[in-house]
XYZ file of C-alpha atoms in Angstrom:
670
model
C 0.082 -0.046 0.049
C 2.868 2.409 0.554
C 4.527 1.432 -2.343
C 1.517 2.478 -4.466
C 1.069 5.715 -2.529
C 4.616 6.513 -3.109
C 4.470 5.568 -6.864
C 1.353 7.952 -7.306
C 3.237 10.650 -5.732
C 6.162 10.192 -7.809
C 3.786 10.006 -11.002
C 2.267 13.432 -9.810
C 5.268 15.079 -9.418
C 6.468 14.056 -12.953
C 3.317 15.527 -14.251
C 3.699 18.790 -12.423
C 7.087 19.211 -13.654
C 5.973 18.389 -17.471
C 3.199 20.980 -16.868
C 5.093 23.597 -15.630
C 7.713 23.314 -18.463
C 4.880 23.900 -21.088
C 3.270 26.791 -19.001
C 6.122 28.593 -20.283
C 5.433 28.050 -23.622
C 2.763 30.794 -25.206
C -0.128 29.052 -27.255
C 1.316 30.539 -30.297
C 4.554 28.591 -29.970
C 2.366 25.143 -29.254
C 0.390 25.865 -32.166
C 3.795 25.796 -34.477
C 4.460 22.433 -32.706
C 1.099 21.307 -33.741
C 1.641 22.306 -37.382
C 4.412 19.595 -37.798
C 1.874 16.962 -36.551
C 0.212 16.613 -39.737
C 1.276 12.962 -41.051
C -0.631 10.929 -39.048
C -4.268 12.156 -37.418
C -3.815 9.973 -34.643
C -0.912 12.270 -33.316
C -2.826 15.163 -32.625
C -5.503 12.681 -30.821
C -2.684 11.766 -28.906
C -1.682 15.221 -27.780
C -4.766 16.050 -26.695
C -5.251 13.260 -24.614
C -2.129 14.355 -22.268
C -4.071 16.895 -19.913
C -7.076 19.383 -19.964
C -4.795 22.087 -20.989
C -3.429 20.374 -24.106
C -6.819 18.926 -24.790
C -8.084 22.922 -24.878
C -5.219 24.019 -27.056
C -5.617 21.326 -29.600
C -9.258 22.269 -29.747
C -8.462 25.752 -30.602
C -5.495 25.117 -33.075
C -7.615 22.879 -35.395
C -8.782 24.497 -38.678
C -9.587 21.546 -40.874
C -12.379 19.029 -39.978
C -12.942 15.695 -41.827
C -15.904 14.114 -39.715
C -16.570 10.046 -40.301
C -20.214 10.237 -39.504
C -22.751 13.142 -39.870
C -24.517 12.506 -36.592
C -21.392 13.311 -34.873
C -21.154 16.865 -36.549
C -22.766 18.661 -33.893
C -20.669 17.248 -30.972
C -17.602 17.797 -33.274
C -17.991 21.319 -33.891
C -18.435 22.286 -30.388
C -15.258 20.625 -29.354
C -13.777 22.781 -32.244
C -14.799 26.463 -32.355
C -12.487 27.617 -35.002
C -13.068 25.471 -37.956
C -12.643 27.192 -41.529
C -12.404 24.050 -43.731
C -14.972 21.550 -43.343
C -14.446 18.411 -45.488
C -17.776 15.941 -45.578
C -16.622 13.450 -48.433
C -16.977 10.919 -45.412
C -20.448 11.635 -44.864
C -22.831 10.286 -47.470
C -25.866 11.562 -45.874
C -25.914 15.380 -45.232
C -29.237 16.944 -44.496
C -30.727 20.540 -44.439
C -31.110 20.071 -40.674
C -27.293 19.236 -40.868
C -26.119 21.924 -42.865
C -28.415 24.461 -40.836
C -26.314 22.881 -37.446
C -23.250 23.703 -39.304
C -23.944 27.491 -40.319
C -25.186 28.022 -36.750
C -22.400 26.656 -35.175
C -19.524 27.984 -37.497
C -21.002 31.491 -38.843
C -18.162 33.707 -40.211
C -15.283 31.540 -39.171
C -16.176 28.640 -42.112
C -14.477 29.354 -45.194
C -14.412 25.960 -47.233
C -16.931 23.413 -47.327
C -16.615 19.767 -49.499
C -19.979 18.392 -50.234
C -18.948 16.598 -53.228
C -19.994 12.882 -51.827
C -22.720 14.121 -49.993
C -26.599 13.825 -50.803
C -29.863 14.452 -49.363
C -29.583 18.059 -48.879
C -31.490 20.955 -50.835
C -31.544 24.646 -51.507
C -32.916 25.320 -47.779
C -29.809 23.883 -46.365
C -27.624 25.635 -48.769
C -29.181 28.802 -48.159
C -28.644 28.591 -44.364
C -25.021 28.181 -44.841
C -24.977 31.128 -47.269
C -26.479 33.342 -45.195
C -24.526 32.465 -41.949
C -21.478 31.916 -43.105
C -20.464 35.191 -44.537
C -16.931 34.570 -45.019
C -17.478 31.408 -47.047
C -15.154 31.549 -50.317
C -15.182 27.965 -51.306
C -18.043 25.352 -51.721
C -17.850 22.197 -53.675
C -21.044 20.703 -54.900
C -19.682 18.254 -57.317
C -21.892 15.007 -58.079
C -25.124 16.814 -56.306
C -27.248 15.540 -59.133
C -30.653 16.147 -57.500
C -29.935 19.922 -56.919
C -31.930 22.306 -59.133
C -32.286 26.305 -60.039
C -33.380 26.747 -56.392
C -30.330 25.305 -55.067
C -28.340 27.354 -57.198
C -30.322 30.653 -56.326
C -28.983 29.823 -52.616
C -25.855 29.522 -53.385
C -25.646 32.892 -54.881
C -26.472 34.430 -51.740
C -22.657 33.411 -50.592
C -21.493 36.928 -51.970
C -17.952 36.377 -51.062
C -17.847 33.053 -52.898
C -14.550 32.439 -54.977
C -14.372 28.805 -56.002
C -17.413 26.760 -56.779
C -17.499 23.293 -58.068
C -20.905 21.978 -59.864
C -19.694 19.381 -61.631
C -22.671 16.612 -62.393
C -25.189 18.874 -61.345
C -27.392 17.903 -64.435
C -30.540 19.512 -63.430
C -29.266 23.254 -63.025
C -29.967 25.355 -65.819
C -29.157 28.531 -67.271
C -31.658 30.048 -65.011
C -29.720 29.070 -62.102
C -26.414 29.885 -63.159
C -27.608 33.114 -64.128
C -28.409 33.821 -60.179
C -25.083 32.784 -59.287
C -23.333 35.018 -61.697
C -25.368 37.799 -60.570
C -24.813 37.370 -56.838
C -21.445 35.780 -56.781
C -19.228 38.621 -58.476
C -16.017 37.840 -56.950
C -15.696 34.162 -58.432
C -12.412 33.140 -59.432
C -13.207 29.615 -60.307
C -15.895 27.734 -61.463
C -16.373 24.012 -62.685
C -19.714 23.141 -64.477
C -18.509 19.912 -66.026
C -21.084 17.938 -67.206
C -23.444 20.434 -66.125
C -25.683 19.389 -69.373
C -28.761 21.983 -68.455
C -26.351 24.924 -69.049
C -25.867 26.305 -72.312
C -24.636 29.426 -73.851
C -26.758 31.996 -72.119
C -25.637 30.849 -68.737
C -21.978 30.696 -69.614
C -22.001 33.998 -71.342
C -23.647 35.242 -67.759
C -20.896 34.080 -65.928
C -18.126 35.592 -68.271
C -20.045 38.829 -68.498
C -21.201 39.263 -64.647
C -17.686 37.441 -63.079
C -14.536 39.398 -64.244
C -12.189 38.000 -61.642
C -12.913 34.431 -63.311
C -9.421 32.813 -63.461
C -10.509 29.017 -63.837
C -13.553 27.719 -65.962
C -14.231 24.417 -66.828
C -17.024 23.803 -69.099
C -16.348 20.476 -70.083
C -19.048 18.352 -71.811
C -21.419 21.683 -71.939
C -23.898 21.763 -75.026
C -22.338 25.075 -75.725
C -21.408 26.409 -79.184
C -19.607 29.748 -80.606
C -22.005 31.951 -79.172
C -20.174 32.290 -75.296
C -16.776 32.255 -76.622
C -16.415 35.914 -77.419
C -17.582 36.797 -73.989
C -15.158 34.248 -72.574
C -12.288 35.317 -74.054
C -12.583 38.904 -73.110
C -11.945 38.024 -69.526
C -8.810 39.705 -68.438
C -7.861 37.538 -65.801
C -8.630 33.876 -67.540
C -5.669 31.669 -66.790
C -7.465 28.355 -67.382
C -10.157 27.192 -69.855
C -11.253 23.875 -70.311
C -13.602 23.112 -73.123
C -12.977 19.086 -73.034
C -15.738 17.399 -74.900
C -17.725 20.401 -75.911
C -19.039 18.942 -79.242
C -20.569 22.343 -80.466
C -17.257 23.863 -80.720
C -16.135 23.565 -84.146
C -13.276 25.606 -86.401
C -15.346 28.610 -86.777
C -16.239 28.715 -82.869
C -12.357 29.376 -82.290
C -12.122 32.270 -84.900
C -12.149 34.724 -82.026
C -9.170 33.408 -80.607
C -7.240 35.341 -83.382
C -7.886 38.551 -81.535
C -6.295 37.464 -78.563
C -6.731 35.481 -75.230
C -5.450 35.635 -71.849
C -5.385 32.047 -70.836
C -2.351 30.359 -69.790
C -3.654 27.003 -70.124
C -6.276 25.705 -72.885
C -7.823 22.081 -72.969
C -9.935 21.261 -75.939
C -9.565 17.381 -75.514
C -12.132 15.127 -77.332
C -13.499 18.163 -79.473
C -14.054 15.934 -82.141
C -15.424 19.064 -84.552
C -12.079 20.845 -84.397
C -8.978 20.343 -87.149
C -5.980 22.224 -87.963
C -8.202 25.188 -89.499
C -9.467 25.801 -86.209
C -6.215 25.662 -84.280
C -4.757 28.416 -86.719
C -6.347 30.591 -84.696
C -4.361 29.830 -81.550
C -1.878 32.264 -82.797
C -3.779 34.928 -81.065
C -2.733 33.546 -77.744
C 0.849 33.268 -78.773
C 2.299 35.256 -76.174
C 0.477 33.909 -73.206
C -0.471 30.080 -73.703
C 1.702 27.877 -71.624
C -0.052 24.642 -71.621
C -2.278 23.096 -74.602
C -3.984 19.952 -74.426
C -5.452 18.526 -77.676
C -6.012 14.757 -76.562
C -8.332 12.914 -78.801
C -8.792 15.211 -81.443
C -7.534 15.420 -85.258
C -4.416 13.896 -86.859
C -1.070 15.396 -85.824
C -0.450 16.409 -89.350
C 2.304 18.668 -90.684
C -0.431 21.415 -91.000
C -1.645 20.530 -87.366
C 2.007 21.481 -86.362
C 2.393 24.474 -88.183
C -0.631 25.980 -85.872
C 1.680 25.565 -82.959
C 4.581 27.753 -84.860
C 3.229 31.001 -83.047
C 3.181 29.644 -79.509
C 6.848 30.662 -78.464
C 5.788 30.469 -74.675
C 3.982 26.845 -74.986
C 6.011 24.513 -72.415
C 3.264 21.604 -71.797
C 1.882 19.622 -74.815
C -0.611 16.823 -74.500
C -1.767 15.077 -77.515
C -2.842 11.658 -75.852
C -4.661 9.227 -78.232
C -3.872 11.067 -81.619
C -3.028 9.721 -84.731
C 0.413 11.270 -85.376
C 2.475 11.705 -88.502
C 6.190 11.802 -88.921
C 6.121 15.200 -90.461
C 3.945 16.265 -87.497
C 6.072 15.500 -84.593
C 9.153 16.624 -86.518
C 7.465 20.082 -87.113
C 6.318 20.244 -83.463
C 10.257 19.400 -82.454
C 11.033 22.625 -84.759
C 8.515 25.108 -83.576
C 7.833 24.272 -80.000
C 11.288 25.704 -78.544
C 10.390 25.922 -75.257
C 8.554 22.467 -74.287
C 8.957 21.077 -70.894
C 6.250 18.431 -70.808
C 5.304 16.171 -73.553
C 2.730 13.933 -73.604
C 2.083 11.369 -76.742
C 0.529 8.273 -74.693
C -1.638 5.842 -76.730
C -0.681 8.103 -80.265
C -0.681 5.899 -82.704
C 2.018 6.473 -85.302
C 4.771 7.398 -83.157
C 8.126 5.930 -84.295
C 11.791 6.402 -83.887
C 11.855 8.414 -87.010
C 9.192 10.769 -85.544
C 10.426 10.666 -82.181
C 13.914 10.940 -82.234
C 14.381 14.156 -84.218
C 11.753 15.818 -81.666
C 13.664 14.675 -78.344
C 16.808 15.741 -79.627
C 15.715 19.241 -80.008
C 14.083 19.528 -76.375
C 17.256 18.998 -73.992
C 15.307 21.008 -71.195
C 12.416 18.606 -71.438
C 11.257 17.586 -67.806
C 8.329 15.349 -68.576
C 7.585 12.445 -71.498
C 4.634 10.215 -71.745
C 5.164 7.845 -74.348
C 2.673 4.967 -73.087
C 1.646 2.476 -75.412
C 4.040 3.899 -78.273
C 4.460 0.161 -79.219
C 6.434 0.907 -82.705
C 9.227 2.758 -80.729
C 12.900 0.640 -80.198
C 16.180 0.869 -78.866
C 16.803 4.034 -81.338
C 14.322 6.252 -79.574
C 15.397 5.303 -75.852
C 18.773 6.140 -76.890
C 17.882 9.568 -78.372
C 15.831 10.434 -75.059
C 18.336 9.374 -72.758
C 21.209 11.295 -74.746
C 19.334 14.549 -75.222
C 16.881 14.950 -72.147
C 18.882 14.193 -69.377
C 17.142 16.670 -66.824
C 13.893 14.448 -67.072
C 12.116 13.965 -63.996
C 9.419 11.913 -65.419
C 9.153 9.025 -67.930
C 6.239 6.908 -68.369
C 6.606 4.266 -71.200
C 4.087 1.695 -70.261
C 3.758 -1.433 -72.757
C 6.495 0.055 -74.903
C 7.065 -3.477 -75.898
C 9.299 -3.411 -79.009
C 12.112 -1.629 -76.523
C 14.747 -4.164 -75.927
C 16.156 -4.871 -72.432
C 19.633 -3.152 -73.140
C 17.936 0.331 -73.547
C 16.908 0.518 -69.834
C 20.277 0.482 -68.933
C 20.444 3.675 -70.559
C 17.921 5.417 -68.486
C 20.269 5.178 -65.215
C 23.359 5.961 -66.846
C 22.150 9.115 -68.148
C 18.952 10.350 -66.487
C 20.024 11.084 -62.769
C 16.994 13.486 -62.065
C 14.359 11.080 -62.435
C 11.830 10.972 -59.872
C 8.964 8.931 -61.350
C 9.311 6.075 -64.022
C 6.575 3.749 -65.611
C 7.956 0.815 -67.061
C 4.676 -1.053 -66.960
C 4.752 -4.532 -69.264
C 8.451 -3.733 -70.491
C 11.223 -6.050 -70.896
C 13.399 -4.431 -68.306
C 15.612 -6.849 -66.635
C 17.772 -6.860 -63.647
C 20.499 -4.884 -65.168
C 18.403 -2.432 -66.096
C 17.031 -1.979 -62.358
C 20.657 -1.987 -61.166
C 21.332 0.982 -63.625
C 17.909 2.870 -62.759
C 19.024 2.405 -59.140
C 21.484 5.636 -59.702
C 18.471 7.930 -59.751
C 18.666 8.602 -55.975
C 15.613 11.171 -56.576
C 13.335 8.368 -57.498
C 10.133 8.292 -55.563
C 7.733 6.327 -57.928
C 8.612 3.207 -59.996
C 6.065 1.013 -61.877
C 7.234 -2.478 -62.682
C 4.019 -4.327 -63.310
C 4.004 -7.382 -65.413
C 7.970 -6.955 -65.987
C 8.617 -10.741 -65.908
C 12.124 -10.473 -66.550
C 13.457 -8.785 -63.200
C 14.017 -10.671 -60.005
C 14.975 -9.929 -56.480
C 18.489 -8.960 -57.473
C 17.211 -5.864 -59.415
C 14.961 -4.979 -56.679
C 17.116 -5.073 -53.862
C 19.560 -2.421 -56.095
C 16.498 -0.221 -56.014
C 16.200 -0.652 -52.118
C 19.811 0.083 -51.610
C 20.066 2.881 -53.383
C 16.403 4.916 -53.777
C 15.803 5.687 -50.101
C 13.057 8.329 -51.433
C 11.057 5.691 -52.917
C 7.425 6.265 -51.736
C 5.350 4.255 -54.687
C 6.406 0.528 -55.829
C 4.565 -1.406 -58.213
C 5.249 -5.042 -58.958
C 1.936 -6.341 -60.084
C 2.473 -9.858 -61.536
C 6.396 -9.949 -61.246
C 6.349 -13.520 -60.335
C 10.472 -13.220 -59.933
C 10.010 -11.526 -56.766
C 10.104 -13.154 -53.333
C 10.718 -12.079 -49.727
C 13.923 -11.370 -50.393
C 13.006 -8.230 -52.692
C 10.291 -6.904 -50.912
C 12.280 -6.843 -47.606
C 15.070 -4.936 -49.358
C 12.468 -2.280 -50.281
C 11.219 -2.377 -46.730
C 14.201 -1.795 -45.133
C 16.128 0.587 -47.705
C 12.875 2.755 -48.261
C 11.513 3.821 -44.693
C 8.982 6.332 -46.502
C 7.188 3.921 -48.606
C 3.479 4.974 -48.738
C 2.194 2.279 -51.730
C 3.297 -1.144 -52.789
C 1.834 -3.423 -54.976
C 2.828 -7.204 -54.837
C -0.468 -8.857 -56.137
C 0.318 -12.292 -57.753
C 4.023 -12.303 -56.568
C 3.140 -15.945 -55.521
C 6.188 -16.495 -53.532
C 5.628 -13.597 -51.162
C 5.278 -14.895 -47.667
C 4.333 -13.456 -44.265
C 7.939 -12.484 -44.089
C 7.403 -9.884 -46.559
C 4.575 -8.288 -44.721
C 6.386 -8.016 -41.511
C 9.272 -6.338 -43.234
C 6.729 -4.050 -44.676
C 5.609 -3.351 -41.242
C 8.034 -1.333 -40.307
C 7.130 1.168 -42.758
C 4.808 3.464 -40.785
C 3.731 5.868 -43.562
C 2.395 2.615 -45.868
C -0.981 3.455 -46.663
C -1.680 1.242 -49.629
C -1.048 -2.260 -49.705
C -2.241 -4.601 -52.508
C -1.393 -8.195 -52.060
C -4.189 -10.119 -54.173
C -3.202 -13.598 -55.304
C -0.681 -13.964 -52.650
C -1.589 -17.649 -51.261
C 0.935 -17.945 -48.988
C 0.178 -14.868 -46.878
C -1.694 -15.812 -43.745
C -3.249 -13.871 -40.965
C 0.116 -13.674 -38.989
C 1.447 -11.370 -41.833
C -1.716 -9.305 -41.965
C -1.620 -8.756 -38.191
C 2.050 -7.636 -38.320
C 0.792 -5.044 -41.136
C -2.251 -3.829 -39.000
C 0.270 -3.267 -35.693
C 2.882 -1.689 -37.698
C 1.213 0.507 -40.414
C -1.499 2.671 -38.747
C -1.916 5.101 -41.636
C -3.152 2.152 -43.652
C -6.002 3.403 -45.560
C -6.684 1.002 -48.599
C -5.799 -3.128 -48.485
C -6.581 -5.542 -51.129
C -6.418 -9.454 -49.908
C -8.296 -10.678 -52.558
C -7.487 -14.421 -53.358
C -5.388 -14.861 -50.402
C -7.166 -17.753 -49.049
C -5.225 -18.263 -45.893
C -6.358 -15.080 -44.378
C -9.288 -15.862 -42.210
C -11.121 -14.114 -39.206
C -7.847 -13.922 -36.945
C -6.615 -11.355 -39.337
C -9.398 -9.563 -38.969
C -9.387 -8.702 -35.522
C -5.980 -6.683 -35.413
C -7.043 -4.613 -38.275
C -10.228 -4.173 -36.403
C -8.027 -2.739 -33.367
C -5.116 -0.964 -35.271
C -6.178 -0.101 -38.571
C -8.572 2.903 -37.788
C -7.626 4.660 -40.853
C -8.507 1.712 -43.051
C -11.317 3.273 -45.671
C -10.642 0.517 -48.569
C -10.573 -3.322 -48.132
C -11.210 -6.162 -50.807
C -11.877 -9.262 -48.864
C -12.969 -11.404 -52.186
C -12.007 -15.188 -52.131
C -10.557 -15.276 -48.524
C -11.495 -17.660 -45.711
C -12.988 -14.904 -43.549
C -16.431 -15.550 -42.033
C -19.471 -13.815 -40.471
C -17.499 -12.960 -37.353
C -14.220 -11.449 -39.032
C -16.450 -9.156 -40.850
C -18.393 -8.192 -38.256
C -15.283 -7.274 -36.305
C -14.587 -4.795 -39.203
C -17.368 -2.750 -37.495
C -15.287 -1.077 -35.378
C -13.476 0.779 -38.248
C -15.591 3.959 -38.273
C -13.235 5.307 -41.348
C -14.616 2.062 -43.648
C -16.166 3.341 -46.679
C -15.816 0.692 -49.273
C -16.107 -3.080 -48.777
C -15.900 -5.735 -51.649
C -16.768 -9.383 -50.664
C -17.247 -11.715 -53.368
C -17.109 -15.443 -53.069
C -16.822 -15.769 -49.104
C -17.795 -19.301 -48.553
C -18.279 -18.768 -44.829
C -20.321 -15.778 -45.170
C -24.233 -16.247 -44.434
C -26.960 -13.966 -45.152
C -27.556 -13.279 -41.558
C -23.828 -12.318 -40.758
C -23.863 -10.140 -43.963
C -26.834 -8.327 -42.664
C -25.656 -7.700 -39.402
C -22.316 -6.358 -40.662
C -24.000 -4.166 -43.194
C -25.992 -2.722 -40.308
C -23.149 -2.172 -37.730
C -20.622 -0.788 -40.402
C -22.250 3.013 -40.514
C -19.820 4.403 -42.553
C -20.177 2.393 -45.705
C -20.771 4.284 -49.044
C -20.396 1.511 -51.502
C -20.431 -2.244 -51.258
C -19.860 -5.208 -53.974
C -21.815 -8.385 -53.142
C -22.285 -11.597 -55.097
C -25.555 -11.445 -56.619
C -27.111 -14.521 -55.017
C -27.527 -12.540 -51.814
C -29.775 -10.199 -53.562
C -32.931 -12.770 -52.922
C -31.636 -13.768 -49.624
C -31.633 -10.527 -47.774
C -34.803 -8.353 -46.550
C -35.847 -5.341 -48.826
C -35.899 -3.391 -45.859
C -32.332 -3.808 -45.354
C -31.685 -2.292 -48.853
C -33.653 0.661 -48.093
C -31.926 1.422 -45.015
C -28.817 1.400 -46.524
C -29.998 3.456 -49.476
C -31.168 6.115 -46.952
C -27.995 6.289 -45.230
C -26.022 6.586 -48.533
C -24.847 3.556 -48.976
C -24.426 2.148 -52.810
C -24.776 -1.920 -53.511
C -23.191 -3.190 -56.716
C -24.161 -6.737 -57.415
C -21.614 -8.956 -59.044
C -22.285 -12.446 -60.615
C -18.745 -13.508 -61.706
C -17.832 -17.143 -61.692
C -14.587 -17.988 -60.188
C -11.939 -18.561 -62.514
C -8.696 -20.614 -62.525
C -5.703 -18.377 -62.412
C -3.753 -18.206 -65.839
C 0.033 -19.020 -65.695
C 1.688 -15.242 -66.207
C 3.027 -15.377 -69.552
C -0.161 -16.868 -70.738
C -2.011 -13.993 -68.990
C 0.448 -11.194 -70.705
C -0.057 -12.698 -74.055
C -4.180 -13.039 -73.558
C -3.953 -9.200 -72.497
C -1.969 -8.146 -75.561
C -4.413 -9.962 -77.747
C -7.161 -7.697 -76.040
């Protein structure tokens, strides 16, 4: 008894000393300390649990909130009175009552709110928000497909609004957008992507009334040439997106001849635009820095000549276009300031056309030649010889490039931070060379069947800044390779080891030392068990995405540590595992869990499934086997729908796994 009292006295004395030291610090200094606790959300929670003083300080410091459940919002806002940014993307059900509570609690302190994943609110709730939160400058209403013009009129009452996203608000018309144009004169950014009810009149009203517009996204709107003259008069316009505007043709672009202030222009998928219309771009010659023309007309000599008067152009994206040799060569001659070039999925790219272009652009920083299947060693030799300051090289499925070419990448391009070699012939010698790129943060090697542990070990030893590694279907990789990555790359955040069939629990134990790991994809690894998964759960507390599909040795004993330690988990795929009702029910304690895929679980019963769906209150998307549809009560589906959860039914038959080489050949045939 005496010993117990002495211990208590000692502990109290230590706490007093600790508190006395922190009493000497001002609140501003402690705020600076808290600013460094951004990586793991649990860190601030631990800080606030130290004492009452810290609890109060942390509450006053927090400006950004991302609630897990809408029913918690009133209590959370009472605890954190100085919130400026409210992210509700984890709350699928937000009612008008919720928005009223938010507006009354936050009032003038709230500056930004994200409702892009939420439903069930209307103009009534938005009006309360606009009237009470006078300093609101940013609202994201993307995907609010049920909102009508009355809701747009409510938004118009937010007089200080600067940024507004209305993507896929298909029921809002020119009338609603007209209200916003008149009421929100300070708008700098507005996205109307897929707002099919808005035409020339609505866009013209925005252009005429909102003179401060910097960014304007009109993707897939049914607009024509009528509204473009007003848009092009915007003096502060920096970014104009016209992607998929099929009503825009060559004649529509004629006003560009008289000038355009935009620094970025996107006309992807505008299929009625040819080189004739692009010739009008000469009016933007002194300002245009980024041009996206993906999936438009063929890149011919005439097309390239349209870019001749764009000396400031730094980024050119031609994804999916048919290109000619003469066209690419001309681009090499005219676009002298290029820093980024994207030719992803462009048919017609050959050594003859690509090599002259890259040899003239020694300052190129980013190059995307994904699926340029006709280039060979020659192109890679010229790219690496000329573009030595590249930071990003994407060359997925360049299948004619031989393994010797990949050695050149590491020998000459030491500044690379991102490399995508998916589905290529790179081997261990190539990886050994690439390991010289000490700044490398992202490396994708999926379906590279020539690499083994030897090459991956070299990457682990020299590329300590690696945060993302994709080894999808790299069947030559074992625990030795993944362990080298785990120990050599402590900042690893994402790894894909799916279908690396020799991977065991040893790899997961090694990866558990990577405390920043947030994404683990290990489907089709039959040797992984619940023991390895438990190690990941304990060591990787920032895990948000987990795919263990076809890991048949993972059962309920693996779910229990996940439920206890992985409180940040949002997405999980349990298909074809040995998890039963018990394991699935245990996941209910993960309040962040939003997406659940559970196909072909032999141990799952209708009763267990129903109970799990009811208790996992944060779910927004569930993929289920179609056979359960008739076994579950209709009332359950109605309840889930009212909660904001979408069920996707699948009727997949279990298929035998193909040999990796056969699988790759089948993929190439497709």
